[in-house]
Amino acid sequence: MSRNSQAKRKKKIADKKKKLSAELASKASESLKVATIFLDESGNTGSNIIDENQPIFTLSGCKFTEQEALRLIELTGSRSPKEAHFKQLKRKKSGQDGMVRLMKHSLINKNRVRVELIHKKFMVTTKIVDLLIEHMMHLRGQDLYLNGANIALSNMWFYCLPTFCGEEPVLKMYKSFVKMIKFQTDEFIEQFYSDVEALNDTCSSDNFKSDINMILSTKSIIQDALDGIEKEALDPSIPALFCQCLNWGDVHPKGFHIVHDDSQTLEKQKALFAQFMDWTQDTIELGYARRKFNLPLKGKSLKFSSSEEYAQLQVADIIASCLAYWANGVSKGEKDDYFFLELNKLGLDKLTTKNKIWPTQNVTPKSLGTEYDGGVNPADSTAHYLMRAKGSGEEVAF
């Protein structure tokens, strides 16, 4: 190796060490701060979860000063006297280009922005597994969360149900499940299990019928399963906010304040989040493998406000909506849409968190990253934690 090559190699190594050192210093500095996180969502269609026009839900959390947010908004070219909004900007190519400029800016990075990404139809599949199958298995003394069996089953069913039983019958079953959880009456319970039974009639695989029968077998314990399940249990905004708190808690262990765009659903859940943020409780670790998390959440306050009052919420709206638009394009294999193609060049997946709810064809603990390495059942332990937690902690302003 020539001296020149050796010098270049040494410089490259030195630059790499310098960059790593700077990143570690920045991380250490951020961990000492109590930040304010601004959150807005996209794709929340209320009780109409299975909405073919808006199949993706996103919740964007960002950490910007007002000046930084205004600088980002300026990139969009928005002329709105009150606020920059994704829906308005998307109407014209100039607005789309402006949002691409915003998303390309150096401030849009994983240290400043974190996005929860949820494929809503797949989420319904996971809820059938979590609320029905997991409960039945738990009553039998089995833990479906071990080794990520709940995720493997959800992945398998998401792909196999429409393949073997047909898109329309499965969609009908999904919609009746959503109604059963929302209304919890005998009429809707019967309708759901009738739609599940109908899948047996259209199923082209005799082997897969055992899976359909597994869902049918939960009818014997459905009243017990629904006991304590709130009608908003399928609203993606609730687990998304919980996951945002987990992610920002890793960055700011001393706590952070939350300003969320107005949300009636989440305002009704303030008491629940106050319990999750009860700092008088000892820290506990729950879950298994890569899904482990700590309680209490590190939030110090939860406030709801209009995006007209905070430029940061306007930026959060644009980021959440851009991610939802991009993810929708990915899910349907979009090849022609100009705006999607421009967004797809930006590597937006780097902004999503590890908690995204997105189907894959992984079904083994190794491929899922869920091989057992110790831990405790998250459902049982969370229930015990909430029983001990106060409605509001000394350090949590609600």
GROMACS .gro file of C-alpha atoms in nm:
model
  398
    1MET     CA    1   0.000   0.000   0.000
    2SER     CA    2   0.141   0.342  -0.097
    3ARG     CA    3   0.196   0.618   0.157
    4ASN     CA    4  -0.078   0.819  -0.008
    5SER     CA    5  -0.324   0.532   0.026
    6GLN     CA    6  -0.223   0.477   0.388
    7ALA     CA    7  -0.276   0.845   0.464
    8LYS     CA    8  -0.623   0.839   0.303
    9ARG     CA    9  -0.715   0.528   0.499
   10LYS     CA   10  -0.600   0.681   0.829
   11LYS     CA   11  -0.793   1.001   0.754
   12LYS     CA   12  -1.105   0.802   0.675
   13ILE     CA   13  -1.079   0.613   1.005
   14ALA     CA   14  -1.010   0.935   1.196
   15ASP     CA   15  -1.310   1.108   1.035
   16LYS     CA   16  -1.530   0.813   1.123
   17LYS     CA   17  -1.418   0.821   1.487
   18LYS     CA   18  -1.471   1.197   1.499
   19LYS     CA   19  -1.824   1.165   1.362
   20LEU     CA   20  -1.906   0.886   1.610
   21SER     CA   21  -1.764   1.091   1.896
   22ALA     CA   22  -1.976   1.391   1.795
   23GLU     CA   23  -2.289   1.175   1.775
   24LEU     CA   24  -2.226   1.029   2.121
   25ALA     CA   25  -2.164   1.377   2.265
   26SER     CA   26  -2.485   1.505   2.108
   27LYS     CA   27  -2.680   1.208   2.243
   28ALA     CA   28  -2.541   1.262   2.591
   29SER     CA   29  -2.629   1.631   2.575
   30GLU     CA   30  -2.985   1.559   2.460
   31SER     CA   31  -3.035   1.307   2.741
   32LEU     CA   32  -2.996   1.587   2.996
   33LYS     CA   33  -3.266   1.805   2.840
   34VAL     CA   34  -3.641   1.814   2.902
   35ALA     CA   35  -3.772   1.865   2.549
   36THR     CA   36  -4.111   1.951   2.400
   37ILE     CA   37  -4.235   1.708   2.137
   38PHE     CA   38  -4.501   1.814   1.885
   39LEU     CA   39  -4.729   1.545   1.743
   40ASP     CA   40  -4.982   1.521   1.463
   41GLU     CA   41  -5.139   1.226   1.284
   42SER     CA   42  -5.261   1.134   0.939
   43GLY     CA   43  -5.509   0.872   0.821
   44ASN     CA   44  -5.727   0.848   1.131
   45THR     CA   45  -6.068   0.757   0.990
   46GLY     CA   46  -6.239   0.701   1.325
   47SER     CA   47  -6.466   0.398   1.346
   48ASN     CA   48  -6.421   0.337   0.971
   49ILE     CA   49  -6.083   0.173   1.024
   50ILE     CA   50  -6.099  -0.035   0.706
   51ASP     CA   51  -6.099   0.266   0.473
   52GLU     CA   52  -5.971   0.176   0.128
   53ASN     CA   53  -5.898   0.544   0.055
   54GLN     CA   54  -5.683   0.589   0.366
   55PRO     CA   55  -5.526   0.251   0.445
   56ILE     CA   56  -5.230   0.393   0.639
   57PHE     CA   57  -5.216   0.569   0.977
   58THR     CA   58  -4.912   0.770   1.085
   59LEU     CA   59  -4.825   0.972   1.393
   60SER     CA   60  -4.532   1.208   1.357
   61GLY     CA   61  -4.340   1.340   1.655
   62CYS     CA   62  -4.094   1.623   1.595
   63LYS     CA   63  -3.860   1.833   1.805
   64PHE     CA   64  -3.813   2.181   1.656
   65THR     CA   65  -3.800   2.536   1.779
   66GLU     CA   66  -4.057   2.776   1.637
   67GLN     CA   67  -3.788   2.938   1.422
   68GLU     CA   68  -3.680   2.601   1.278
   69ALA     CA   69  -4.041   2.509   1.203
   70LEU     CA   70  -4.106   2.841   1.026
   71ARG     CA   71  -3.792   2.789   0.818
   72LEU     CA   72  -3.917   2.445   0.713
   73ILE     CA   73  -4.265   2.577   0.630
   74GLU     CA   74  -4.110   2.847   0.415
   75LEU     CA   75  -3.962   2.573   0.196
   76THR     CA   76  -4.311   2.456   0.102
   77GLY     CA   77  -4.401   2.789  -0.059
   78SER     CA   78  -4.730   2.792   0.133
   79ARG     CA   79  -4.924   3.116   0.098
   80SER     CA   80  -5.190   3.031   0.353
   81PRO     CA   81  -5.245   3.322   0.595
   82LYS     CA   82  -5.311   3.085   0.885
   83GLU     CA   83  -5.125   2.756   0.838
   84ALA     CA   84  -4.948   2.528   0.593
   85HIS     CA   85  -5.149   2.211   0.542
   86PHE     CA   86  -5.067   1.893   0.350
   87LYS     CA   87  -5.409   1.866   0.183
   88GLN     CA   88  -5.382   2.215   0.037
   89LEU     CA   89  -5.021   2.179  -0.073
   90LYS     CA   90  -5.079   1.841  -0.240
   91ARG     CA   91  -5.328   1.986  -0.489
   92LYS     CA   92  -5.058   2.143  -0.705
   93LYS     CA   93  -4.722   2.021  -0.828
   94SER     CA   94  -4.556   2.331  -0.681
   95GLY     CA   95  -4.694   2.235  -0.339
   96GLN     CA   96  -4.577   1.876  -0.379
   97ASP     CA   97  -4.229   1.997  -0.475
   98GLY     CA   98  -4.232   2.228  -0.174
   99MET     CA   99  -4.309   1.940   0.062
  100VAL     CA  100  -4.032   1.732  -0.096
  101ARG     CA  101  -3.793   2.020  -0.026
  102LEU     CA  102  -3.907   2.020   0.336
  103MET     CA  103  -3.864   1.642   0.368
  104LYS     CA  104  -3.514   1.662   0.215
  105HIS     CA  105  -3.394   1.925   0.463
  106SER     CA  106  -3.117   1.828   0.704
  107LEU     CA  107  -3.345   1.900   1.002
  108ILE     CA  108  -3.564   1.608   0.899
  109ASN     CA  109  -3.360   1.332   1.061
  110LYS     CA  110  -3.418   1.053   1.312
  111ASN     CA  111  -3.283   1.266   1.597
  112ARG     CA  112  -3.553   1.529   1.538
  113VAL     CA  113  -3.835   1.324   1.385
  114ARG     CA  114  -3.990   0.988   1.472
  115VAL     CA  115  -4.294   0.843   1.299
  116GLU     CA  116  -4.529   0.562   1.402
  117LEU     CA  117  -4.646   0.380   1.089
  118ILE     CA  118  -4.954   0.154   1.095
  119HIS     CA  119  -5.103  -0.051   0.811
  120LYS     CA  120  -5.464  -0.039   0.931
  121LYS     CA  121  -5.593  -0.359   0.771
  122PHE     CA  122  -5.296  -0.548   0.912
  123MET     CA  123  -5.360  -0.385   1.250
  124VAL     CA  124  -5.711  -0.535   1.246
  125THR     CA  125  -5.553  -0.876   1.182
  126THR     CA  126  -5.320  -0.828   1.479
  127LYS     CA  127  -5.614  -0.725   1.697
  128ILE     CA  128  -5.805  -1.044   1.612
  129VAL     CA  129  -5.496  -1.230   1.731
  130ASP     CA  130  -5.435  -1.012   2.039
  131LEU     CA  131  -5.792  -0.969   2.164
  132LEU     CA  132  -5.931  -1.312   2.079
  133ILE     CA  133  -5.662  -1.575   2.019
  134GLU     CA  134  -5.415  -1.450   2.280
  135HIS     CA  135  -5.692  -1.431   2.541
  136MET     CA  136  -5.805  -1.786   2.466
  137MET     CA  137  -5.447  -1.913   2.484
  138HIS     CA  138  -5.391  -1.724   2.810
  139LEU     CA  139  -5.692  -1.897   2.967
  140ARG     CA  140  -5.529  -2.226   2.864
  141GLY     CA  141  -5.206  -2.129   3.036
  142GLN     CA  142  -5.012  -2.050   2.717
  143ASP     CA  143  -4.824  -1.727   2.636
  144LEU     CA  144  -4.872  -1.630   2.271
  145TYR     CA  145  -4.628  -1.340   2.307
  146LEU     CA  146  -4.332  -1.572   2.368
  147ASN     CA  147  -4.099  -1.584   2.066
  148GLY     CA  148  -4.333  -1.344   1.883
  149ALA     CA  149  -4.590  -1.613   1.802
  150ASN     CA  150  -4.862  -1.344   1.794
  151ILE     CA  151  -4.671  -1.155   1.522
  152ALA     CA  152  -4.601  -1.471   1.323
  153LEU     CA  153  -4.969  -1.570   1.331
  154SER     CA  154  -5.076  -1.219   1.229
  155ASN     CA  155  -4.834  -1.217   0.934
  156MET     CA  156  -4.945  -1.560   0.819
  157TRP     CA  157  -5.316  -1.480   0.843
  158PHE     CA  158  -5.281  -1.144   0.670
  159TYR     CA  159  -5.143  -1.312   0.358
  160CYS     CA  160  -5.321  -1.649   0.375
  161LEU     CA  161  -5.676  -1.539   0.456
  162PRO     CA  162  -5.736  -1.349   0.129
  163THR     CA  163  -5.530  -1.601  -0.071
  164PHE     CA  164  -5.732  -1.903   0.041
  165CYS     CA  165  -6.068  -1.743   0.122
  166GLY     CA  166  -6.095  -1.447  -0.115
  167GLU     CA  167  -6.055  -1.072  -0.066
  168GLU     CA  168  -6.425  -0.983  -0.029
  169PRO     CA  169  -6.524  -1.245   0.235
  170VAL     CA  170  -6.216  -1.156   0.442
  171LEU     CA  171  -6.287  -0.783   0.414
  172LYS     CA  172  -6.644  -0.848   0.529
  173MET     CA  173  -6.512  -1.044   0.827
  174TYR     CA  174  -6.267  -0.765   0.916
  175LYS     CA  175  -6.544  -0.505   0.909
  176SER     CA  176  -6.774  -0.716   1.127
  177PHE     CA  177  -6.488  -0.762   1.377
  178VAL     CA  178  -6.446  -0.383   1.398
  179LYS     CA  179  -6.820  -0.344   1.463
  180MET     CA  180  -6.818  -0.620   1.724
  181ILE     CA  181  -6.543  -0.445   1.921
  182LYS     CA  182  -6.716  -0.109   1.891
  183PHE     CA  183  -7.071  -0.214   1.984
  184GLN     CA  184  -7.015  -0.542   2.175
  185THR     CA  185  -7.377  -0.655   2.140
  186ASP     CA  186  -7.507  -1.008   2.077
  187GLU     CA  187  -7.615  -0.902   1.727
  188PHE     CA  188  -7.267  -0.793   1.620
  189ILE     CA  189  -7.100  -1.088   1.794
  190GLU     CA  190  -7.320  -1.328   1.597
  191GLN     CA  191  -7.251  -1.139   1.274
  192PHE     CA  192  -6.875  -1.164   1.323
  193TYR     CA  193  -6.873  -1.538   1.386
  194SER     CA  194  -7.115  -1.590   1.098
  195ASP     CA  195  -6.869  -1.411   0.869
  196VAL     CA  196  -6.583  -1.623   1.004
  197GLU     CA  197  -6.788  -1.938   0.942
  198ALA     CA  198  -6.847  -1.822   0.585
  199LEU     CA  199  -6.471  -1.827   0.527
  200ASN     CA  200  -6.479  -2.203   0.562
  201ASP     CA  201  -6.720  -2.217   0.268
  202THR     CA  202  -6.488  -2.021   0.040
  203CYS     CA  203  -6.158  -2.162   0.168
  204SER     CA  204  -5.961  -2.344  -0.102
  205SER     CA  205  -5.721  -2.510   0.144
  206ASP     CA  206  -5.840  -2.787   0.375
  207ASN     CA  207  -5.529  -2.742   0.590
  208PHE     CA  208  -5.598  -2.372   0.643
  209LYS     CA  209  -5.951  -2.442   0.769
  210SER     CA  210  -5.796  -2.534   1.104
  211ASP     CA  211  -5.688  -2.171   1.137
  212ILE     CA  212  -6.041  -2.048   1.062
  213ASN     CA  213  -6.172  -2.293   1.321
  214MET     CA  214  -5.924  -2.147   1.571
  215ILE     CA  215  -6.099  -1.810   1.538
  216LEU     CA  216  -6.439  -1.980   1.563
  217SER     CA  217  -6.334  -2.152   1.885
  218THR     CA  218  -6.299  -1.813   2.056
  219LYS     CA  219  -6.680  -1.775   2.050
  220SER     CA  220  -6.698  -1.978   2.371
  221ILE     CA  221  -6.491  -1.718   2.557
  222ILE     CA  222  -6.596  -1.402   2.370
  223GLN     CA  223  -6.782  -1.242   2.660
  224ASP     CA  224  -6.479  -1.288   2.883
  225ALA     CA  225  -6.251  -1.156   2.609
  226LEU     CA  226  -6.462  -0.842   2.557
  227ASP     CA  227  -6.488  -0.772   2.931
  228GLY     CA  228  -6.286  -0.456   2.995
  229ILE     CA  229  -6.217  -0.392   2.625
  230GLU     CA  230  -6.301  -0.029   2.547
  231LYS     CA  231  -6.493   0.055   2.232
  232GLU     CA  232  -6.193   0.264   2.118
  233ALA     CA  233  -5.961  -0.039   2.142
  234LEU     CA  234  -5.902  -0.039   1.765
  235ASP     CA  235  -5.821   0.331   1.736
  236PRO     CA  236  -5.458   0.346   1.615
  237SER     CA  237  -5.397   0.687   1.775
  238ILE     CA  238  -5.382   0.538   2.126
  239PRO     CA  239  -5.104   0.278   2.077
  240ALA     CA  240  -4.925   0.521   1.844
  241LEU     CA  241  -4.904   0.787   2.117
  242PHE     CA  242  -4.788   0.522   2.365
  243CYS     CA  243  -4.508   0.418   2.126
  244GLN     CA  244  -4.407   0.779   2.065
  245CYS     CA  245  -4.365   0.819   2.439
  246LEU     CA  246  -4.149   0.508   2.453
  247ASN     CA  247  -3.925   0.630   2.172
  248TRP     CA  248  -3.875   0.985   2.299
  249GLY     CA  249  -3.823   0.848   2.650
  250ASP     CA  250  -3.510   0.673   2.525
  251VAL     CA  251  -3.376   1.009   2.405
  252HIS     CA  252  -3.494   1.215   2.702
  253PRO     CA  253  -3.486   1.000   3.018
  254LYS     CA  254  -3.534   1.313   3.230
  255GLY     CA  255  -3.870   1.363   3.064
  256PHE     CA  256  -4.044   1.561   2.791
  257HIS     CA  257  -4.362   1.759   2.735
  258ILE     CA  258  -4.612   1.668   2.461
  259VAL     CA  259  -4.814   1.909   2.247
  260HIS     CA  260  -5.056   1.707   2.034
  261ASP     CA  261  -5.285   1.839   1.765
  262ASP     CA  262  -5.648   1.842   1.882
  263SER     CA  263  -5.783   1.487   1.924
  264GLN     CA  264  -6.113   1.402   2.094
  265THR     CA  265  -6.021   1.034   2.122
  266LEU     CA  266  -5.693   1.101   2.298
  267GLU     CA  267  -5.840   1.369   2.524
  268LYS     CA  268  -6.072   1.098   2.658
  269GLN     CA  269  -5.761   0.890   2.736
  270LYS     CA  270  -5.576   1.155   2.938
  271ALA     CA  271  -5.644   0.976   3.266
  272LEU     CA  272  -5.499   0.652   3.125
  273PHE     CA  273  -5.185   0.825   3.003
  274ALA     CA  274  -5.153   1.001   3.338
  275GLN     CA  275  -5.129   0.655   3.495
  276PHE     CA  276  -4.871   0.541   3.241
  277MET     CA  277  -4.671   0.857   3.324
  278ASP     CA  278  -4.688   0.816   3.701
  279TRP     CA  279  -4.330   0.892   3.801
  280THR     CA  280  -4.394   0.783   4.160
  281GLN     CA  281  -4.374   0.423   4.038
  282ASP     CA  282  -4.048   0.229   4.021
  283THR     CA  283  -3.916   0.166   3.671
  284ILE     CA  284  -4.004  -0.180   3.540
  285GLU     CA  285  -3.916  -0.359   3.216
  286LEU     CA  286  -4.191  -0.544   3.032
  287GLY     CA  287  -4.217  -0.760   2.720
  288TYR     CA  288  -3.985  -0.992   2.534
  289ALA     CA  289  -3.686  -0.963   2.298
  290ARG     CA  290  -3.686  -0.651   2.076
  291ARG     CA  291  -4.032  -0.560   2.209
  292LYS     CA  292  -3.915  -0.485   2.565
  293PHE     CA  293  -4.010  -0.146   2.706
  294ASN     CA  294  -4.000   0.044   3.034
  295LEU     CA  295  -4.274   0.199   3.247
  296PRO     CA  296  -4.350   0.462   3.358
  297LEU     CA  297  -4.348   0.659   3.036
  298LYS     CA  298  -4.121   0.963   3.052
  299GLY     CA  299  -4.383   1.220   2.955
  300LYS     CA  300  -4.429   1.509   3.198
  301SER     CA  301  -4.737   1.668   3.043
  302LEU     CA  302  -4.988   1.613   2.761
  303LYS     CA  303  -5.149   1.916   2.600
  304PHE     CA  304  -5.382   1.943   2.301
  305SER     CA  305  -5.375   2.244   2.076
  306SER     CA  306  -5.461   2.376   1.731
  307SER     CA  307  -5.198   2.371   1.457
  308GLU     CA  308  -5.271   2.741   1.400
  309GLU     CA  309  -5.108   2.810   1.735
  310TYR     CA  310  -4.788   2.613   1.674
  311ALA     CA  311  -4.581   2.608   1.355
  312GLN     CA  312  -4.428   2.284   1.484
  313LEU     CA  313  -4.768   2.110   1.461
  314GLN     CA  314  -4.796   2.223   1.098
  315VAL     CA  315  -4.461   2.060   1.026
  316ALA     CA  316  -4.572   1.746   1.211
  317ASP     CA  317  -4.885   1.735   0.993
  318ILE     CA  318  -4.683   1.758   0.672
  319ILE     CA  319  -4.436   1.491   0.785
  320ALA     CA  320  -4.710   1.251   0.901
  321SER     CA  321  -4.908   1.301   0.579
  322CYS     CA  322  -4.603   1.260   0.354
  323LEU     CA  323  -4.513   0.934   0.529
  324ALA     CA  324  -4.871   0.807   0.495
  325TYR     CA  325  -4.880   0.900   0.126
  326TRP     CA  326  -4.545   0.732   0.065
  327ALA     CA  327  -4.636   0.417   0.262
  328ASN     CA  328  -4.966   0.387   0.075
  329GLY     CA  329  -4.772   0.397  -0.252
  330VAL     CA  330  -4.534   0.130  -0.127
  331SER     CA  331  -4.820  -0.096  -0.015
  332LYS     CA  332  -4.991  -0.091  -0.354
  333GLY     CA  333  -4.675  -0.100  -0.566
  334GLU     CA  334  -4.720   0.250  -0.710
  335LYS     CA  335  -4.505   0.316  -1.020
  336ASP     CA  336  -4.647   0.627  -1.187
  337ASP     CA  337  -4.749   0.882  -0.923
  338TYR     CA  338  -4.506   1.177  -0.942
  339PHE     CA  339  -4.532   1.283  -0.578
  340PHE     CA  340  -4.484   0.926  -0.450
  341LEU     CA  341  -4.183   0.871  -0.673
  342GLU     CA  342  -4.019   1.189  -0.543
  343LEU     CA  343  -4.086   1.093  -0.182
  344ASN     CA  344  -3.963   0.741  -0.249
  345LYS     CA  345  -3.617   0.878  -0.331
  346LEU     CA  346  -3.573   1.015   0.023
  347GLY     CA  347  -3.537   0.691   0.223
  348LEU     CA  348  -3.827   0.786   0.450
  349ASP     CA  349  -3.829   0.449   0.626
  350LYS     CA  350  -3.537   0.580   0.834
  351LEU     CA  351  -3.784   0.808   1.015
  352THR     CA  352  -4.014   0.523   1.124
  353THR     CA  353  -3.975   0.358   1.463
  354LYS     CA  354  -3.920  -0.008   1.547
  355ASN     CA  355  -4.284  -0.026   1.657
  356LYS     CA  356  -4.437   0.007   1.311
  357ILE     CA  357  -4.728  -0.227   1.241
  358TRP     CA  358  -4.659  -0.352   0.892
  359PRO     CA  359  -4.706  -0.702   0.746
  360THR     CA  360  -4.407  -0.911   0.646
  361GLN     CA  361  -4.365  -1.272   0.541
  362ASN     CA  362  -4.149  -1.346   0.846
  363VAL     CA  363  -4.290  -1.617   1.072
  364THR     CA  364  -3.994  -1.761   1.263
  365PRO     CA  365  -3.857  -1.612   1.589
  366LYS     CA  366  -3.517  -1.562   1.423
  367SER     CA  367  -3.651  -1.376   1.119
  368LEU     CA  368  -3.884  -1.170   1.340
  369GLY     CA  369  -3.609  -1.087   1.588
  370THR     CA  370  -3.824  -1.225   1.869
  371GLU     CA  371  -3.618  -1.516   2.003
  372TYR     CA  372  -3.679  -1.548   2.377
  373ASP     CA  373  -3.406  -1.390   2.590
  374GLY     CA  374  -3.595  -1.345   2.913
  375GLY     CA  375  -3.868  -1.100   3.005
  376VAL     CA  376  -4.225  -1.090   3.131
  377ASN     CA  377  -4.567  -1.105   2.967
  378PRO     CA  378  -4.649  -0.743   2.870
  379ALA     CA  379  -5.027  -0.773   2.903
  380ASP     CA  380  -5.022  -0.912   3.258
  381SER     CA  381  -4.748  -0.679   3.378
  382THR     CA  382  -4.909  -0.367   3.228
  383ALA     CA  383  -5.236  -0.449   3.404
  384HIS     CA  384  -5.055  -0.488   3.737
  385TYR     CA  385  -4.868  -0.160   3.680
  386LEU     CA  386  -5.192   0.031   3.612
  387MET     CA  387  -5.348  -0.108   3.929
  388ARG     CA  388  -5.064   0.049   4.131
  389ALA     CA  389  -5.031   0.373   3.934
  390LYS     CA  390  -5.198   0.696   4.038
  391GLY     CA  391  -5.428   0.900   3.818
  392SER     CA  392  -5.162   1.171   3.802
  393GLY     CA  393  -4.812   1.178   3.939
  394GLU     CA  394  -4.649   1.466   4.123
  395GLU     CA  395  -4.434   1.542   3.820
  396VAL     CA  396  -4.704   1.491   3.556
  397ALA     CA  397  -4.918   1.793   3.472
  398PHE     CA  398  -5.260   1.694   3.337
   0.00000   0.00000   0.00000
